[in-house]
Coordinates of C-alpha atoms and ligand atoms in Angstrom, one line a residue:
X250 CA 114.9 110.2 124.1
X251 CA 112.5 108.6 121.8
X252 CA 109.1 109.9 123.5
X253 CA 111.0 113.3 123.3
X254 CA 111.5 112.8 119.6
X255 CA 107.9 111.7 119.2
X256 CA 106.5 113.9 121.4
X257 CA 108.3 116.8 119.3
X258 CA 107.5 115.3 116.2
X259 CA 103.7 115.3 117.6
X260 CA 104.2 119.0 117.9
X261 CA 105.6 120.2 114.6
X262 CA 103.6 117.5 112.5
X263 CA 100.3 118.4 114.6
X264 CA 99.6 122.1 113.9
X265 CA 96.7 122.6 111.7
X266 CA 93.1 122.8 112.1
X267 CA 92.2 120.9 109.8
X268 CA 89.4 118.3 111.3
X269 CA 87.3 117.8 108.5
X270 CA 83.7 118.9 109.3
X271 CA 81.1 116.2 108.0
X272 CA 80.1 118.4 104.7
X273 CA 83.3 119.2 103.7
X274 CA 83.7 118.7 100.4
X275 CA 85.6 115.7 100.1
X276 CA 87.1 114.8 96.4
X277 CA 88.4 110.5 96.0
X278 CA 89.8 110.5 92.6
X279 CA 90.0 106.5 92.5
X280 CA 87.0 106.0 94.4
X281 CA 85.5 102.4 92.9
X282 CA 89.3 100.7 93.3
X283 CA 90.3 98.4 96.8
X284 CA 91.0 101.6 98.5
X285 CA 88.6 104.3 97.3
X286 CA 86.1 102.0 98.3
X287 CA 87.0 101.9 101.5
X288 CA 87.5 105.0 101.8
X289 CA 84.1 105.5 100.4
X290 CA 82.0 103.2 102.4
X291 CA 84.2 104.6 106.0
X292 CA 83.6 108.3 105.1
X293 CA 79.8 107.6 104.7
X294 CA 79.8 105.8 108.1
X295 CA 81.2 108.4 109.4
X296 CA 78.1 111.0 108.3
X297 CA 80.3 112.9 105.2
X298 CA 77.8 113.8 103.4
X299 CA 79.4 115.8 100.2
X300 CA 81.4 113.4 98.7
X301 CA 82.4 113.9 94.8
X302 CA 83.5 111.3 92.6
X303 CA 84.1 110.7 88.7
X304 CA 84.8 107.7 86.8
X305 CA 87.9 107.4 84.8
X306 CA 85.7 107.5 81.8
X307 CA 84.1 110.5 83.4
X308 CA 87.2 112.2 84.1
X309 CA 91.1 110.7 82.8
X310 CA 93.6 111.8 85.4
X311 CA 96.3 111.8 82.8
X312 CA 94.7 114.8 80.6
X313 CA 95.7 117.6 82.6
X314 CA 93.4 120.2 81.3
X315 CA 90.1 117.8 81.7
X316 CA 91.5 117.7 85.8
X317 CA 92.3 121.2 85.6
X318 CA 88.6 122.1 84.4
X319 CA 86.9 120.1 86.9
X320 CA 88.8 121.5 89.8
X321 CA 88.1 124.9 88.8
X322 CA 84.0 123.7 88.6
X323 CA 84.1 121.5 91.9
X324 CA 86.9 123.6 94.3
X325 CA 87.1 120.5 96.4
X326 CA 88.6 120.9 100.0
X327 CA 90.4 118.2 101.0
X328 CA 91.4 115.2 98.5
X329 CA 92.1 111.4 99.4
X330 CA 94.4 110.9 96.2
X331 CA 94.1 106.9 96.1
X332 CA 93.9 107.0 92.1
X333 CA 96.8 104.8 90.4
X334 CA 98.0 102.1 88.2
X335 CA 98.6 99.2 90.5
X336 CA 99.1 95.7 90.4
X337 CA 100.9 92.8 91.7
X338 CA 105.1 91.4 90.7
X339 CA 103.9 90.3 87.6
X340 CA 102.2 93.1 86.2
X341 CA 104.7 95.6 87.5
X342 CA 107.6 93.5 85.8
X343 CA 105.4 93.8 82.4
X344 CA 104.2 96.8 81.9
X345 CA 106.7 99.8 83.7
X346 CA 105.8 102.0 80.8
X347 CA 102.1 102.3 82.0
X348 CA 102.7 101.9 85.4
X349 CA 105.4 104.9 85.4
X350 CA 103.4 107.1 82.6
X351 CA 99.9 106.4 84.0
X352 CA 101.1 107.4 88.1
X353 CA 103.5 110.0 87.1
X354 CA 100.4 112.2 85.2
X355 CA 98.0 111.3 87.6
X356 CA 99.8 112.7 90.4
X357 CA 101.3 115.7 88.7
X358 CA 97.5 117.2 87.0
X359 CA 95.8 116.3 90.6
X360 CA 98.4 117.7 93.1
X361 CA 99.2 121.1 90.7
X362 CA 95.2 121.8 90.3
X363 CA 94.9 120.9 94.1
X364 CA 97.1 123.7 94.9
X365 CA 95.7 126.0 91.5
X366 CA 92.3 125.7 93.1
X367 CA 93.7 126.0 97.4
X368 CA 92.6 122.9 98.5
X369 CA 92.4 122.4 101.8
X370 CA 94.5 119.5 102.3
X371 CA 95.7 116.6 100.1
X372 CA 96.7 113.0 100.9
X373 CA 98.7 111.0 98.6
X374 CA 99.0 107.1 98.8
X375 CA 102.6 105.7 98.1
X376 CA 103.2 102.2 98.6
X377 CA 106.0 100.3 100.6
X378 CA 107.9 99.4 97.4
X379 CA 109.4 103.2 97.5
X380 CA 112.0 101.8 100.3
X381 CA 115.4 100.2 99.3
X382 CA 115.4 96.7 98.4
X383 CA 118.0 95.9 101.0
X384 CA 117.4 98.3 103.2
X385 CA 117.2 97.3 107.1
X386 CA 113.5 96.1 108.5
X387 CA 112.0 97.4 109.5
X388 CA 111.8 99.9 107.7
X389 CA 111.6 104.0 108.8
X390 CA 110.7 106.5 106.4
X391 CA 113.8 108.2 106.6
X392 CA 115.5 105.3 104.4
X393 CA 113.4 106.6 101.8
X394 CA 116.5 107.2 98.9
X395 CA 119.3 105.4 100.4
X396 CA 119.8 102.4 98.1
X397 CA 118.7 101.0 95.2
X398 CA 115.2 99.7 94.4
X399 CA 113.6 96.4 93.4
X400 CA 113.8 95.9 89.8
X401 CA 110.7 94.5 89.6
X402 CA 109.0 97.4 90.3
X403 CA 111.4 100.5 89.7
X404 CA 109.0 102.1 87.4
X405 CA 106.1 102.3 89.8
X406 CA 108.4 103.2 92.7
X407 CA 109.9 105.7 90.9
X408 CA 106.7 107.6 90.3
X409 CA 105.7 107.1 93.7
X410 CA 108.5 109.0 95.1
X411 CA 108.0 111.7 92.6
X412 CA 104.3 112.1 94.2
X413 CA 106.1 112.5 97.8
X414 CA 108.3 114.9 96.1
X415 CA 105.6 117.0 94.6
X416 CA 103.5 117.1 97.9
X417 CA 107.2 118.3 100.0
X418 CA 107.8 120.6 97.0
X419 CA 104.1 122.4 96.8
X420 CA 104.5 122.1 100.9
X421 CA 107.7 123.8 101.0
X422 CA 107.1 126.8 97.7
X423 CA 103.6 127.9 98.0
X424 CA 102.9 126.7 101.7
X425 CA 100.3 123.7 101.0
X426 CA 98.9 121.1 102.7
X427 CA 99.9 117.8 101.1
X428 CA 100.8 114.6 103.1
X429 CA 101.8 111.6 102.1
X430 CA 101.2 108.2 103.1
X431 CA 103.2 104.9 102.7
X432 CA 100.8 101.9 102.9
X433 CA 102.3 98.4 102.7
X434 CA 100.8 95.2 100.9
X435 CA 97.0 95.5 101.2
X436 CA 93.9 93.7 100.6
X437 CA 90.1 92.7 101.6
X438 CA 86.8 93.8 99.5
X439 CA 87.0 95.3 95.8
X440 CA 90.5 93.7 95.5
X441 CA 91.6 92.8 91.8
X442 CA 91.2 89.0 91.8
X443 CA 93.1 88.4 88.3
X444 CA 95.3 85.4 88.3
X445 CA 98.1 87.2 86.4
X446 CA 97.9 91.1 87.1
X447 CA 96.5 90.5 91.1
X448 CA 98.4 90.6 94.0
X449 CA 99.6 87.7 96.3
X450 CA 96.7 88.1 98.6
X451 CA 93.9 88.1 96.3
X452 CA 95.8 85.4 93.8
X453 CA 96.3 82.7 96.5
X454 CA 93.2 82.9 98.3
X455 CA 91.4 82.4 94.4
X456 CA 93.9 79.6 93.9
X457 CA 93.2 78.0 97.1
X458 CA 89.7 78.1 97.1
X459 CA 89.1 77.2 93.5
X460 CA 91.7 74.1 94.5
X461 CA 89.3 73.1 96.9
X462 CA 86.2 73.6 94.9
X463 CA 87.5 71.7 92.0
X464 CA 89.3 68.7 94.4
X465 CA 92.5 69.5 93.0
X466 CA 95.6 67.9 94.9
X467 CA 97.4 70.9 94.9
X468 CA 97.7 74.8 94.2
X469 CA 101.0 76.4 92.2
X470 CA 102.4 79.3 94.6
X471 CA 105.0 81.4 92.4
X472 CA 108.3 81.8 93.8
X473 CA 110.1 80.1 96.4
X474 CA 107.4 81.5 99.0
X475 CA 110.3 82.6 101.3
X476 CA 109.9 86.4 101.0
X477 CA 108.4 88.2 103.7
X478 CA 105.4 90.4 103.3
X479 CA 103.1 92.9 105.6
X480 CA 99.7 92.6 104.8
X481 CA 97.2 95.6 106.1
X482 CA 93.3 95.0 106.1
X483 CA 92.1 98.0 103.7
X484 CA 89.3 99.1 105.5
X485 CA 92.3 99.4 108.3
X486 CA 94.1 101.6 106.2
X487 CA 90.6 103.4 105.1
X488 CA 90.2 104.2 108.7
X489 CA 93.8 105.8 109.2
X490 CA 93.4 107.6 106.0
X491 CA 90.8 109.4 107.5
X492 CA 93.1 109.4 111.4
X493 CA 95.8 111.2 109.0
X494 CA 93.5 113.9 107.1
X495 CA 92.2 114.9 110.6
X496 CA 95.6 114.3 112.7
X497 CA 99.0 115.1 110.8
X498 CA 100.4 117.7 109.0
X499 CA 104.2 116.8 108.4
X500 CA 106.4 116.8 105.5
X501 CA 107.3 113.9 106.1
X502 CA 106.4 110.7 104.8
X503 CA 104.6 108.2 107.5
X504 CA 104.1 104.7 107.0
X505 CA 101.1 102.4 107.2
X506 CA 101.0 98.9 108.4
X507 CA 100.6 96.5 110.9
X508 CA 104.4 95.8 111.7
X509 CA 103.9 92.0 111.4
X510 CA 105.0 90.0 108.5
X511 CA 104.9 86.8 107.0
X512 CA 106.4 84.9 104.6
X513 CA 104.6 83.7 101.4
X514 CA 104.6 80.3 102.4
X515 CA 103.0 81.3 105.9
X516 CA 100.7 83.0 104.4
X517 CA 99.1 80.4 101.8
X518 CA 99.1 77.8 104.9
X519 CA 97.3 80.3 106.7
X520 CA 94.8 81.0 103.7
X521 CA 94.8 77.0 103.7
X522 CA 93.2 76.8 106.9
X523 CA 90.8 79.7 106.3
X524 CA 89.6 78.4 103.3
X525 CA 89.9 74.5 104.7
X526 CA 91.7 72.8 102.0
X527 CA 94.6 70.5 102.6
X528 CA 96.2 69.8 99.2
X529 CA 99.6 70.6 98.4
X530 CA 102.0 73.6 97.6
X531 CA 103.4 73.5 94.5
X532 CA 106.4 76.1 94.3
X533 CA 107.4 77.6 90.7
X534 CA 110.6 79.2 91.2
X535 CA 110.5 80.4 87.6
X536 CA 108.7 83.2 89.0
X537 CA 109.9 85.9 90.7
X538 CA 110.5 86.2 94.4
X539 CA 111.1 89.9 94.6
X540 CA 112.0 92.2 97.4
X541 CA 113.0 89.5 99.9
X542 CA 111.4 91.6 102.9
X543 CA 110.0 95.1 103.2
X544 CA 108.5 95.0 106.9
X545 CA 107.5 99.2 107.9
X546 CA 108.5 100.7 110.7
X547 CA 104.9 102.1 112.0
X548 CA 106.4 103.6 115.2
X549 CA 105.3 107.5 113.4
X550 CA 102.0 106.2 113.3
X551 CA 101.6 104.4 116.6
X552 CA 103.0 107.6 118.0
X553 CA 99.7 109.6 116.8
X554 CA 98.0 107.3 118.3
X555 CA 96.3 104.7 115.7
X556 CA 97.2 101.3 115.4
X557 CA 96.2 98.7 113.2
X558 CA 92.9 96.6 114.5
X559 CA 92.4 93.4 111.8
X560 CA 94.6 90.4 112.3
X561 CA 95.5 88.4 109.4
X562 CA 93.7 85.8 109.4
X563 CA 90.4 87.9 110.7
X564 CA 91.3 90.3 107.5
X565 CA 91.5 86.8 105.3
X566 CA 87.9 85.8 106.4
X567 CA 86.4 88.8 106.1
X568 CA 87.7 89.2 102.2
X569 CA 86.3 85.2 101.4
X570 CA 83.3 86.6 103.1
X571 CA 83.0 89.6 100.8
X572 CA 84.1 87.6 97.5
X573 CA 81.3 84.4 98.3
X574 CA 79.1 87.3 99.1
X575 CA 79.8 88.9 96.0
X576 CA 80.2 85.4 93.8
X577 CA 83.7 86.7 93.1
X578 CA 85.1 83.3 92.3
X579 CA 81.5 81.8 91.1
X580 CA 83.6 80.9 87.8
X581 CA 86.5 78.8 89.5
Ligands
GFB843 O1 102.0 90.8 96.0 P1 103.0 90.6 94.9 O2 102.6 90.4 93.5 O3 104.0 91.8 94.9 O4 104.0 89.3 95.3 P2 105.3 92.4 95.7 C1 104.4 89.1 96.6 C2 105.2 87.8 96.6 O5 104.3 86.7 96.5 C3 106.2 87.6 95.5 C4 104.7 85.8 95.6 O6 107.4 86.9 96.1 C5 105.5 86.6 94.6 O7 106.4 85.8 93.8 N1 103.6 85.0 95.0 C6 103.4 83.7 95.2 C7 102.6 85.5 94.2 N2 102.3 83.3 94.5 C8 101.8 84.4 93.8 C9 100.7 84.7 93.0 O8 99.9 83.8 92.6 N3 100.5 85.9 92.5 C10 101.3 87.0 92.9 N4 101.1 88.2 92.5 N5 102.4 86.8 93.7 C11 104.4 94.6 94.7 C12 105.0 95.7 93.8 O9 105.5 93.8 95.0 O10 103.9 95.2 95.9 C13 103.9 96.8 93.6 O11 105.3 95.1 92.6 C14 103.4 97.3 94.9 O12 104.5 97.9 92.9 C15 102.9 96.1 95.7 O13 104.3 98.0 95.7 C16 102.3 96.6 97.1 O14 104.9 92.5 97.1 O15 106.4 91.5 95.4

């Protein structure tokens, strides 16, 4: 019954031609962030040669008629929508104002000029936070608005699911071709390594190393480091970005992950042994824990046939191999 269901849901979710041919022009609003420049660096690999980007000082997402004026100039065909306010627990809990305003405009001015000017095809990046915060794991896209969301990050989440619901609504008025991704916790090269607005990843692997640099007997993990978290290599998700633009064409939401997770505490041993310090965990439970799991359900994915290739602890080595590379934590 289930490869029925897939096999259907290949069908129906499989019916446009639209394999992007390598000078198609290809707009990455977002391109300089953890994803876009993945994104970037995987789409020049792969011989796209018209690729158009602006800076956000060269173009604000949130002014709808300075988006509306450069889509009517550039026409771009398809659009890899990876622009956003993000951040980590912390900076989510802070400041929801921004990280509701900021997201909300952004995907409203891109995806109305996106349909304005016919784009080709659109895909929009949600994140796994969209999902209940009790919700069963793991977690298919169709518990998408069945139960309340985390607190922590209601704001963001909120104007996530608006995005999925303006790509379903354009999809379902004027015919468009707007998907929409879920990608769960990700990290690797051009993450943001700041101690207070970062994610986990990012945050422990700077606090570990520096530890060791600095012979300190231990490093302050926040939380209880019981939650469980997915963690996807981003030039993994780069690489099904690209799998999706060529190879789906549903309404529906589709998740992106690995379908493995840890908890925090397994992951800052494993980051330990990567990094080769042994000091101590310290565990502040004045901080926030969070959604105590959001594991995805990636069987949509796995279905169209991409899987994810990095393992943890191969996507952990890479990353300290970008940021000494990059003398990311030169001032620890
Ligand atoms: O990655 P993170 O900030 O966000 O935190 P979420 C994950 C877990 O790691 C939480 C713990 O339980 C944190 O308490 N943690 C332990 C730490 N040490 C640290 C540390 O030094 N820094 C950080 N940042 N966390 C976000 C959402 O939730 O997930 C966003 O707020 C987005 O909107 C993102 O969806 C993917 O995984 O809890």
């Amino acid at each position: 019954m289930k490869k029925l269901y897939c096999l259907l849901f290949l069908l129906l979710s499989n019916c446009t031609d639209a394999v992007m041919n390598k000078n198609a022009k290809i707009y990455i609003p977002g391109h300089t962030g953890l994803v876009g420049s993945a994104l970037m660096k995987k789409l020049k690999k792969d011989g796209f040669n018209n690729i158009i980007v602006r800076t956000s000082k060269e173009l604000d997402l949130r002014n709808q008629a300075a988006v509306e004026a450069f889509f009517a100039q550039e026409k771009p065909e398809y659009i890899f929508l990876v622009a956003a306010k993000v951040g980590g627990i912390y900076a989510n809990k802070t400041y929801p104002a921004d990280f509701i305003y900021d997201n909300l405009l952004i995907s409203a001015n891109v995806i109305h000029a996106a349909h304005k000017h016919n784009a080709k095809k659109l895909l929009f990046f949600g994140s796994s936070c969209i999902y209940p915060r009790l919700c069963p794991q793991p977690m298919k896209e169709e518990y998408l608005l069945t139960g309340l969301l985390e607190k922590t990050n209601e704001a963001y989440a909120v104007a996530k699911i608006a995005g999925i619901t303006l790509c379903q609504s354009y999809n379902k008025q004027y015919g468009t071709h707007f998907i929409a991704c879920m990608p769960t916790n990700l990290y690797g090269p051009h993450d943001n390594f700041d101690l207070e607005k970062s994610h986990v990843l990012p945050a422990l692997l700077y606090k570990v190393y520096r530890a060791k640099k600095l012979n300190s007997p231990h490093v302050q993990v926040w939380g209880t480091g019981k939650p469980y978290r997915e963690f996807l290599y981003v030039e993994d998700l780069a690489d099904a970005a690209i799998f999706l633009m060529n190879n789906y064409d549903g309404n529906e939401i589709i998740n992106i992950g690995t379908g493995i997770d840890v908890t925090i505490k397994q992951l800052v041993e494993t980051i330990k042994k990567v990094v080769g310090y042994d000091g101590k965990l310290i565990f502040d439970t004045s901080k926030p824990d969070g959604t105590p799991r959001k594991l995805q359900n990636v069987d949509r994915l796995h279905a169209l046939g991409w899987k994810a290739p990095t393992s943890l602890v191969a996507g952990i080595e890479k990353t300290l191999a970008w940021c000494e590379k990059n003398h990311i934590f030169d001032q620890a």
